[in-house]
Amino acid sequence: MSVTQSLPGSARAERDNRAARVSLYAVIFGAFVAGCGYVPAALFFPLTLTWMAVILLSGVTAIVAGHLARFRAKRHGLHGRRLALAGIVGGWICVLVAVLALAAVAGMVGGLAVLIDS
């Protein structure tokens, strides 16, 4: 049996960088939540806060797992450095989207408070 096959117990399966896949999966989940949850979140305020928290947590997870994967790939010679870098960049984009959404919600609430007071 050749080493290039990825059967359980083979050398290639043991050298897999799981943290790189976790970082990319976290970015995909954050992008899915950001894209699909925008309209319901805009209509119901508690859902907006949950929407932002999920995007922020998936972004932070992607950043941490991506850095861990790059460290493991460099130190132990594993594959997945580019995948981990994609997870890091996507994680920062998720964090940016969550922070911008939080700023928009805070501005909207502040603007409504000014309109109600006057």
Short mmCIF file of C-alpha atoms in Angstrom, two decimals, residues 18-99:
data_model
loop_
_atom_site.label_atom_id
_atom_site.label_comp_id
_atom_site.label_asym_id
_atom_site.label_seq_id
_atom_site.Cartn_x
_atom_site.Cartn_y
_atom_site.Cartn_z
CA ARG A 18 -7.23 19.70 11.26
CA ALA A 19 -6.94 23.23 12.59
CA ALA A 20 -6.66 24.54 9.02
CA ARG A 21 -9.95 22.89 8.10
CA VAL A 22 -11.59 24.19 11.29
CA SER A 23 -10.56 27.75 10.48
CA LEU A 24 -11.99 27.53 6.98
CA TYR A 25 -15.20 25.87 8.18
CA ALA A 26 -15.65 28.67 10.74
CA VAL A 27 -15.33 31.27 7.98
CA ILE A 28 -17.82 29.43 5.79
CA PHE A 29 -20.28 29.22 8.68
CA GLY A 30 -19.82 32.92 9.48
CA ALA A 31 -20.36 33.88 5.84
CA PHE A 32 -23.46 31.70 5.68
CA VAL A 33 -24.90 33.30 8.82
CA ALA A 34 -24.01 36.77 7.56
CA GLY A 35 -25.65 36.22 4.20
CA CYS A 36 -28.76 34.32 5.23
CA GLY A 37 -29.52 36.01 8.53
CA TYR A 38 -29.37 39.65 7.47
CA VAL A 39 -33.05 40.24 6.63
CA PRO A 40 -34.55 38.52 9.70
CA ALA A 41 -31.95 40.22 11.89
CA ALA A 42 -32.90 43.62 10.50
CA LEU A 43 -36.53 43.04 11.46
CA PHE A 44 -36.08 41.77 15.03
CA PHE A 45 -33.57 43.50 17.35
CA PRO A 46 -32.60 40.56 19.66
CA LEU A 47 -31.95 38.46 16.56
CA THR A 48 -29.63 41.22 15.34
CA LEU A 49 -27.51 40.94 18.47
CA THR A 50 -27.41 37.16 18.15
CA TRP A 51 -26.54 37.46 14.46
CA MET A 52 -23.60 39.75 15.24
CA ALA A 53 -22.40 37.54 18.10
CA VAL A 54 -22.40 34.40 15.94
CA ILE A 55 -20.47 36.14 13.16
CA LEU A 56 -17.99 37.55 15.68
CA LEU A 57 -17.46 34.19 17.39
CA SER A 58 -16.99 32.36 14.10
CA GLY A 59 -14.48 35.00 13.02
CA VAL A 60 -12.50 34.73 16.25
CA THR A 61 -12.58 30.93 16.00
CA ALA A 62 -11.25 31.12 12.44
CA ILE A 63 -8.46 33.49 13.44
CA VAL A 64 -7.30 31.39 16.39
CA ALA A 65 -7.54 28.08 14.52
CA GLY A 66 -5.80 29.60 11.50
CA HIS A 67 -2.86 30.83 13.53
CA LEU A 68 -2.66 27.48 15.31
CA ALA A 69 -2.72 25.66 11.97
CA ARG A 70 0.03 27.84 10.50
CA PHE A 71 2.17 27.25 13.59
CA ARG A 72 1.63 23.48 13.39
CA ALA A 73 2.31 23.44 9.65
CA LYS A 74 5.55 25.33 10.09
CA ARG A 75 6.75 23.40 13.12
CA HIS A 76 5.70 19.86 12.21
CA GLY A 77 5.77 20.09 8.42
CA LEU A 78 2.04 19.59 7.94
CA HIS A 79 -0.03 20.64 4.95
CA GLY A 80 -2.64 23.40 5.01
CA ARG A 81 -0.68 26.64 5.37
CA ARG A 82 -2.60 28.33 2.57
CA LEU A 83 -5.89 27.00 3.90
CA ALA A 84 -5.01 28.39 7.32
CA LEU A 85 -4.12 31.77 5.80
CA ALA A 86 -7.47 31.84 4.02
CA GLY A 87 -9.13 31.11 7.35
CA ILE A 88 -7.25 33.95 9.04
CA VAL A 89 -8.15 36.48 6.35
CA GLY A 90 -11.77 35.33 6.26
CA GLY A 91 -11.92 35.45 10.05
CA TRP A 92 -10.78 39.07 10.08
CA ILE A 93 -13.41 39.88 7.45
CA CYS A 94 -16.08 38.26 9.65
CA VAL A 95 -14.91 40.31 12.63
CA LEU A 96 -15.00 43.47 10.49
CA VAL A 97 -18.55 42.72 9.33
CA ALA A 98 -19.69 42.16 12.93
CA VAL A 99 -18.07 45.39 14.14
#
